[in-house]
């Protein structure tokens, strides 16, 4: 599938002079009394608002690189955040374990900007992932006994390629994503173990 760039972005790319701003958005699922949460981050020094969402600064340390192997295992991308406690109630990464974060959608967007005006021209790329795993490693203690805390989040593409590792239930939504928006072959996935359904052509 090909996607056309915004003419303003295309003009910057053709000129060979543009700045990049990488944004990451999490749509975390609720857990118990904790409601769902949408939060965004970027690696700049101050909050940045784009499309109605304010992206928080500095916590996103590394955009990560893709890793994969031969076989059915999905390609992964690992991103790293600082994990020091924060008083900002909007900073969901600081308390990500209070959410149902597994399989939550994540969108990484690359914006192109004009280097002369610092104005955003539009989207260069935008990729959807799902959270596969999260780890919370502790660094070595410094001279004061303090340890650095980080969170490493593994992202995988959504759909069929992730089901082998996350064991999520196949659903009509997954089937529509993987195949066709009007695909109804999994319409009875929740009842086919207990209710007999006829498939294919009838014999007469």
PDB file of C-alpha atoms in Angstrom:
ATOM      1  CA  UNK A   1       0.000   0.000   0.000  1.00  0.00           C
ATOM      2  CA  UNK A   2       1.407   3.393  -0.971  1.00  0.00           C
ATOM      3  CA  UNK A   3       0.745   6.544   1.008  1.00  0.00           C
ATOM      4  CA  UNK A   4       1.089  10.021  -0.427  1.00  0.00           C
ATOM      5  CA  UNK A   5       3.006  12.606   1.542  1.00  0.00           C
ATOM      6  CA  UNK A   6       1.528  15.974   2.356  1.00  0.00           C
ATOM      7  CA  UNK A   7       2.715  18.418  -0.348  1.00  0.00           C
ATOM      8  CA  UNK A   8       4.481  20.549   2.277  1.00  0.00           C
ATOM      9  CA  UNK A   9       6.370  17.490   3.570  1.00  0.00           C
ATOM     10  CA  UNK A  10       7.183  16.363   0.043  1.00  0.00           C
ATOM     11  CA  UNK A  11       8.599  19.793  -0.745  1.00  0.00           C
ATOM     12  CA  UNK A  12      10.900  19.634   2.298  1.00  0.00           C
ATOM     13  CA  UNK A  13      12.031  16.102   1.382  1.00  0.00           C
ATOM     14  CA  UNK A  14      12.726  17.147  -2.208  1.00  0.00           C
ATOM     15  CA  UNK A  15      14.725  20.125  -0.943  1.00  0.00           C
ATOM     16  CA  UNK A  16      16.731  17.812   1.315  1.00  0.00           C
ATOM     17  CA  UNK A  17      16.430  20.133   4.298  1.00  0.00           C
ATOM     18  CA  UNK A  18      14.061  19.246   7.117  1.00  0.00           C
ATOM     19  CA  UNK A  19      14.079  18.494  10.833  1.00  0.00           C
ATOM     20  CA  UNK A  20      12.554  15.418  12.430  1.00  0.00           C
ATOM     21  CA  UNK A  21      10.441  15.117  15.541  1.00  0.00           C
ATOM     22  CA  UNK A  22       9.646  11.591  16.725  1.00  0.00           C
ATOM     23  CA  UNK A  23       6.466  11.103  18.770  1.00  0.00           C
ATOM     24  CA  UNK A  24       5.212   8.007  20.558  1.00  0.00           C
ATOM     25  CA  UNK A  25       1.620   7.501  21.682  1.00  0.00           C
ATOM     26  CA  UNK A  26       0.324   4.801  24.047  1.00  0.00           C
ATOM     27  CA  UNK A  27      -3.351   3.838  24.364  1.00  0.00           C
ATOM     28  CA  UNK A  28      -3.200   1.827  27.593  1.00  0.00           C
ATOM     29  CA  UNK A  29      -6.095  -0.374  28.725  1.00  0.00           C
ATOM     30  CA  UNK A  30      -7.708   0.178  32.117  1.00  0.00           C
ATOM     31  CA  UNK A  31      -7.171  -2.201  35.020  1.00  0.00           C
ATOM     32  CA  UNK A  32      -9.628  -2.546  37.901  1.00  0.00           C
ATOM     33  CA  UNK A  33     -10.507   0.947  39.116  1.00  0.00           C
ATOM     34  CA  UNK A  34      -7.791   2.507  36.912  1.00  0.00           C
ATOM     35  CA  UNK A  35      -9.396   3.912  33.723  1.00  0.00           C
ATOM     36  CA  UNK A  36      -7.774   3.595  30.282  1.00  0.00           C
ATOM     37  CA  UNK A  37      -5.157   6.218  29.471  1.00  0.00           C
ATOM     38  CA  UNK A  38      -3.757   7.826  26.320  1.00  0.00           C
ATOM     39  CA  UNK A  39      -0.344   9.394  26.796  1.00  0.00           C
ATOM     40  CA  UNK A  40       2.366  10.658  24.462  1.00  0.00           C
ATOM     41  CA  UNK A  41       6.113  11.281  24.721  1.00  0.00           C
ATOM     42  CA  UNK A  42       8.883  12.863  22.711  1.00  0.00           C
ATOM     43  CA  UNK A  43      12.584  13.457  23.303  1.00  0.00           C
ATOM     44  CA  UNK A  44      12.504  17.259  23.347  1.00  0.00           C
ATOM     45  CA  UNK A  45      12.920  19.508  26.345  1.00  0.00           C
ATOM     46  CA  UNK A  46       9.380  20.803  26.838  1.00  0.00           C
ATOM     47  CA  UNK A  47       5.789  19.605  26.314  1.00  0.00           C
ATOM     48  CA  UNK A  48       4.689  19.497  22.682  1.00  0.00           C
ATOM     49  CA  UNK A  49       1.041  19.435  21.561  1.00  0.00           C
ATOM     50  CA  UNK A  50       0.074  17.742  18.308  1.00  0.00           C
ATOM     51  CA  UNK A  51      -3.426  16.764  17.153  1.00  0.00           C
ATOM     52  CA  UNK A  52      -4.897  17.592  20.556  1.00  0.00           C
ATOM     53  CA  UNK A  53      -2.498  15.403  22.585  1.00  0.00           C
ATOM     54  CA  UNK A  54       0.286  16.909  24.692  1.00  0.00           C
ATOM     55  CA  UNK A  55       3.480  14.849  24.371  1.00  0.00           C
ATOM     56  CA  UNK A  56       5.586  14.840  27.530  1.00  0.00           C
ATOM     57  CA  UNK A  57       9.331  15.578  27.241  1.00  0.00           C
ATOM     58  CA  UNK A  58      12.573  13.777  28.077  1.00  0.00           C
ATOM     59  CA  UNK A  59      11.310  10.425  29.369  1.00  0.00           C
ATOM     60  CA  UNK A  60      11.717   8.648  26.019  1.00  0.00           C
ATOM     61  CA  UNK A  61      15.430   7.835  25.983  1.00  0.00           C
ATOM     62  CA  UNK A  62      15.840   5.596  22.960  1.00  0.00           C
ATOM     63  CA  UNK A  63      13.633   4.879  19.905  1.00  0.00           C
ATOM     64  CA  UNK A  64      15.165   1.402  19.622  1.00  0.00           C
ATOM     65  CA  UNK A  65      16.042  -0.711  16.617  1.00  0.00           C
ATOM     66  CA  UNK A  66      14.252  -3.566  14.910  1.00  0.00           C
ATOM     67  CA  UNK A  67      15.300  -7.128  15.684  1.00  0.00           C
ATOM     68  CA  UNK A  68      14.083 -10.361  14.168  1.00  0.00           C
ATOM     69  CA  UNK A  69      15.017 -13.903  13.255  1.00  0.00           C
ATOM     70  CA  UNK A  70      14.255 -16.523  10.645  1.00  0.00           C
ATOM     71  CA  UNK A  71      10.969 -18.299  11.386  1.00  0.00           C
ATOM     72  CA  UNK A  72       7.580 -17.377  12.751  1.00  0.00           C
ATOM     73  CA  UNK A  73       8.763 -15.071  15.547  1.00  0.00           C
ATOM     74  CA  UNK A  74       7.570 -11.488  14.993  1.00  0.00           C
ATOM     75  CA  UNK A  75       9.965  -8.632  14.385  1.00  0.00           C
ATOM     76  CA  UNK A  76      10.404  -6.589  17.574  1.00  0.00           C
ATOM     77  CA  UNK A  77      11.340  -3.028  18.348  1.00  0.00           C
ATOM     78  CA  UNK A  78      12.564  -2.215  21.858  1.00  0.00           C
ATOM     79  CA  UNK A  79      12.171   1.317  23.190  1.00  0.00           C
ATOM     80  CA  UNK A  80      13.610   2.638  26.451  1.00  0.00           C
ATOM     81  CA  UNK A  81      12.259   5.169  28.956  1.00  0.00           C
ATOM     82  CA  UNK A  82      13.639   6.667  32.131  1.00  0.00           C
ATOM     83  CA  UNK A  83      11.661   5.253  35.037  1.00  0.00           C
ATOM     84  CA  UNK A  84      12.379   7.598  37.929  1.00  0.00           C
ATOM     85  CA  UNK A  85       9.291   8.354  40.041  1.00  0.00           C
ATOM     86  CA  UNK A  86       7.449  11.463  38.904  1.00  0.00           C
ATOM     87  CA  UNK A  87       4.814  13.677  40.487  1.00  0.00           C
ATOM     88  CA  UNK A  88       3.119  14.270  37.119  1.00  0.00           C
ATOM     89  CA  UNK A  89      -0.250  12.437  37.286  1.00  0.00           C
ATOM     90  CA  UNK A  90      -0.365  12.330  33.470  1.00  0.00           C
ATOM     91  CA  UNK A  91       2.892  10.358  33.223  1.00  0.00           C
ATOM     92  CA  UNK A  92       1.508   6.862  32.690  1.00  0.00           C
ATOM     93  CA  UNK A  93       4.898   5.259  31.948  1.00  0.00           C
ATOM     94  CA  UNK A  94       5.918   5.986  35.540  1.00  0.00           C
ATOM     95  CA  UNK A  95       3.075   3.717  36.706  1.00  0.00           C
ATOM     96  CA  UNK A  96       2.591   1.510  33.654  1.00  0.00           C
ATOM     97  CA  UNK A  97       2.191  -1.617  35.810  1.00  0.00           C
ATOM     98  CA  UNK A  98      -1.110  -0.221  37.106  1.00  0.00           C
ATOM     99  CA  UNK A  99      -2.548  -0.586  33.575  1.00  0.00           C
ATOM    100  CA  UNK A 100      -3.296  -3.588  31.396  1.00  0.00           C
ATOM    101  CA  UNK A 101      -0.521  -2.673  29.000  1.00  0.00           C
ATOM    102  CA  UNK A 102      -0.010  -5.983  27.131  1.00  0.00           C
ATOM    103  CA  UNK A 103      -1.239  -5.725  23.510  1.00  0.00           C
ATOM    104  CA  UNK A 104      -2.031  -2.024  24.013  1.00  0.00           C
ATOM    105  CA  UNK A 105      -1.727  -0.024  20.758  1.00  0.00           C
ATOM    106  CA  UNK A 106       1.359   2.132  20.284  1.00  0.00           C
ATOM    107  CA  UNK A 107       1.844   4.611  17.432  1.00  0.00           C
ATOM    108  CA  UNK A 108       5.279   5.984  16.566  1.00  0.00           C
ATOM    109  CA  UNK A 109       5.060   9.014  14.287  1.00  0.00           C
ATOM    110  CA  UNK A 110       7.843  10.928  12.586  1.00  0.00           C
ATOM    111  CA  UNK A 111       6.982  14.566  11.868  1.00  0.00           C
ATOM    112  CA  UNK A 112       8.858  16.677   9.336  1.00  0.00           C
ATOM    113  CA  UNK A 113       9.472  20.334  10.120  1.00  0.00           C
ATOM    114  CA  UNK A 114      10.839  23.394   8.366  1.00  0.00           C
ATOM    115  CA  UNK A 115      14.353  24.081   9.757  1.00  0.00           C
ATOM    116  CA  UNK A 116      14.019  27.827   9.107  1.00  0.00           C
ATOM    117  CA  UNK A 117      10.713  28.344  10.929  1.00  0.00           C
ATOM    118  CA  UNK A 118      10.574  25.306  13.290  1.00  0.00           C
ATOM    119  CA  UNK A 119       7.006  24.760  12.073  1.00  0.00           C
ATOM    120  CA  UNK A 120       5.668  21.229  11.585  1.00  0.00           C
ATOM    121  CA  UNK A 121       4.887  20.547   7.932  1.00  0.00           C
ATOM    122  CA  UNK A 122       3.216  17.162   8.425  1.00  0.00           C
ATOM    123  CA  UNK A 123       3.735  13.434   8.924  1.00  0.00           C
ATOM    124  CA  UNK A 124       6.678  11.710   7.293  1.00  0.00           C
ATOM    125  CA  UNK A 125       5.948   8.199   8.656  1.00  0.00           C
ATOM    126  CA  UNK A 126       3.551   6.667  11.160  1.00  0.00           C
ATOM    127  CA  UNK A 127       3.684   3.035  12.317  1.00  0.00           C
ATOM    128  CA  UNK A 128       1.303   1.085  14.576  1.00  0.00           C
ATOM    129  CA  UNK A 129       2.587  -1.500  17.083  1.00  0.00           C
ATOM    130  CA  UNK A 130       1.342  -3.420  20.108  1.00  0.00           C
ATOM    131  CA  UNK A 131       3.117  -3.868  23.444  1.00  0.00           C
ATOM    132  CA  UNK A 132       4.553  -7.377  23.701  1.00  0.00           C
ATOM    133  CA  UNK A 133       6.485  -7.198  26.987  1.00  0.00           C
ATOM    134  CA  UNK A 134       7.846  -4.657  29.454  1.00  0.00           C
ATOM    135  CA  UNK A 135      10.956  -5.006  31.616  1.00  0.00           C
ATOM    136  CA  UNK A 136      12.159  -2.878  34.531  1.00  0.00           C
ATOM    137  CA  UNK A 137      15.964  -3.252  34.871  1.00  0.00           C
ATOM    138  CA  UNK A 138      17.892  -1.533  37.664  1.00  0.00           C
ATOM    139  CA  UNK A 139      21.266   0.018  37.038  1.00  0.00           C
ATOM    140  CA  UNK A 140      24.348  -0.319  39.242  1.00  0.00           C
ATOM    141  CA  UNK A 141      24.360   1.619  42.506  1.00  0.00           C
ATOM    142  CA  UNK A 142      26.246   4.908  42.534  1.00  0.00           C
ATOM    143  CA  UNK A 143      28.405   6.213  45.407  1.00  0.00           C
ATOM    144  CA  UNK A 144      25.256   7.311  47.272  1.00  0.00           C
ATOM    145  CA  UNK A 145      23.601   3.926  46.859  1.00  0.00           C
ATOM    146  CA  UNK A 146      21.068   5.207  44.322  1.00  0.00           C
ATOM    147  CA  UNK A 147      20.171   3.049  41.330  1.00  0.00           C
ATOM    148  CA  UNK A 148      18.920   4.243  37.955  1.00  0.00           C
ATOM    149  CA  UNK A 149      15.584   2.812  36.894  1.00  0.00           C
ATOM    150  CA  UNK A 150      14.434   2.298  33.320  1.00  0.00           C
ATOM    151  CA  UNK A 151      11.572   0.596  31.530  1.00  0.00           C
ATOM    152  CA  UNK A 152      12.239  -1.331  28.326  1.00  0.00           C
ATOM    153  CA  UNK A 153       9.176  -1.972  26.188  1.00  0.00           C
ATOM    154  CA  UNK A 154       9.146  -4.507  23.354  1.00  0.00           C
ATOM    155  CA  UNK A 155       6.831  -3.590  20.490  1.00  0.00           C
ATOM    156  CA  UNK A 156       5.586  -5.951  17.782  1.00  0.00           C
ATOM    157  CA  UNK A 157       3.391  -5.443  14.710  1.00  0.00           C
ATOM    158  CA  UNK A 158      -0.335  -5.933  15.365  1.00  0.00           C
ATOM    159  CA  UNK A 159      -2.364  -8.828  14.000  1.00  0.00           C
ATOM    160  CA  UNK A 160      -1.461 -12.389  13.067  1.00  0.00           C
ATOM    161  CA  UNK A 161       2.292 -12.024  13.512  1.00  0.00           C
ATOM    162  CA  UNK A 162       1.953 -11.389  17.260  1.00  0.00           C
ATOM    163  CA  UNK A 163      -0.455 -14.150  18.230  1.00  0.00           C
ATOM    164  CA  UNK A 164       2.189 -16.855  18.422  1.00  0.00           C
ATOM    165  CA  UNK A 165       4.010 -15.011  21.207  1.00  0.00           C
ATOM    166  CA  UNK A 166       1.188 -13.308  23.111  1.00  0.00           C
ATOM    167  CA  UNK A 167      -1.428 -16.089  22.854  1.00  0.00           C
ATOM    168  CA  UNK A 168      -4.227 -13.554  22.421  1.00  0.00           C
ATOM    169  CA  UNK A 169      -7.547 -15.006  21.297  1.00  0.00           C
ATOM    170  CA  UNK A 170      -8.299 -14.896  17.587  1.00  0.00           C
ATOM    171  CA  UNK A 171     -11.243 -12.553  17.039  1.00  0.00           C
ATOM    172  CA  UNK A 172     -13.228 -11.081  14.136  1.00  0.00           C
ATOM    173  CA  UNK A 173     -11.318  -7.812  14.660  1.00  0.00           C
ATOM    174  CA  UNK A 174      -7.990  -9.632  14.215  1.00  0.00           C
ATOM    175  CA  UNK A 175      -9.310 -11.409  11.129  1.00  0.00           C
ATOM    176  CA  UNK A 176     -10.502  -8.130   9.624  1.00  0.00           C
ATOM    177  CA  UNK A 177      -7.122  -6.525  10.295  1.00  0.00           C
ATOM    178  CA  UNK A 178      -5.160  -9.411   8.767  1.00  0.00           C
ATOM    179  CA  UNK A 179      -7.385 -10.128   5.770  1.00  0.00           C
ATOM    180  CA  UNK A 180     -10.260  -7.861   4.786  1.00  0.00           C
ATOM    181  CA  UNK A 181     -12.473  -5.358   6.582  1.00  0.00           C
ATOM    182  CA  UNK A 182     -15.610  -7.309   5.550  1.00  0.00           C
ATOM    183  CA  UNK A 183     -14.283 -10.797   6.420  1.00  0.00           C
ATOM    184  CA  UNK A 184     -16.857 -12.662   8.577  1.00  0.00           C
ATOM    185  CA  UNK A 185     -15.202 -16.093   8.749  1.00  0.00           C
ATOM    186  CA  UNK A 186     -14.696 -15.770  12.517  1.00  0.00           C
ATOM    187  CA  UNK A 187     -18.216 -14.560  13.281  1.00  0.00           C
ATOM    188  CA  UNK A 188     -18.887 -17.609  15.479  1.00  0.00           C
ATOM    189  CA  UNK A 189     -15.449 -17.875  17.110  1.00  0.00           C
ATOM    190  CA  UNK A 190     -16.895 -17.399  20.609  1.00  0.00           C
ATOM    191  CA  UNK A 191     -19.562 -20.124  20.276  1.00  0.00           C
ATOM    192  CA  UNK A 192     -18.219 -22.770  17.893  1.00  0.00           C
ATOM    193  CA  UNK A 193     -17.040 -24.991  20.769  1.00  0.00           C
ATOM    194  CA  UNK A 194     -20.553 -25.347  22.162  1.00  0.00           C
ATOM    195  CA  UNK A 195     -22.934 -24.702  19.235  1.00  0.00           C
ATOM    196  CA  UNK A 196     -22.847 -26.684  16.005  1.00  0.00           C
ATOM    197  CA  UNK A 197     -22.420 -24.398  12.991  1.00  0.00           C
ATOM    198  CA  UNK A 198     -22.705 -25.399   9.313  1.00  0.00           C
ATOM    199  CA  UNK A 199     -19.847 -24.319   7.058  1.00  0.00           C
ATOM    200  CA  UNK A 200     -19.528 -24.403   3.280  1.00  0.00           C
ATOM    201  CA  UNK A 201     -22.074 -25.864   0.914  1.00  0.00           C
ATOM    202  CA  UNK A 202     -24.979 -27.965   2.098  1.00  0.00           C
ATOM    203  CA  UNK A 203     -25.228 -31.483   0.722  1.00  0.00           C
ATOM    204  CA  UNK A 204     -28.960 -31.223   0.069  1.00  0.00           C
TER     205      UNK A 204
END
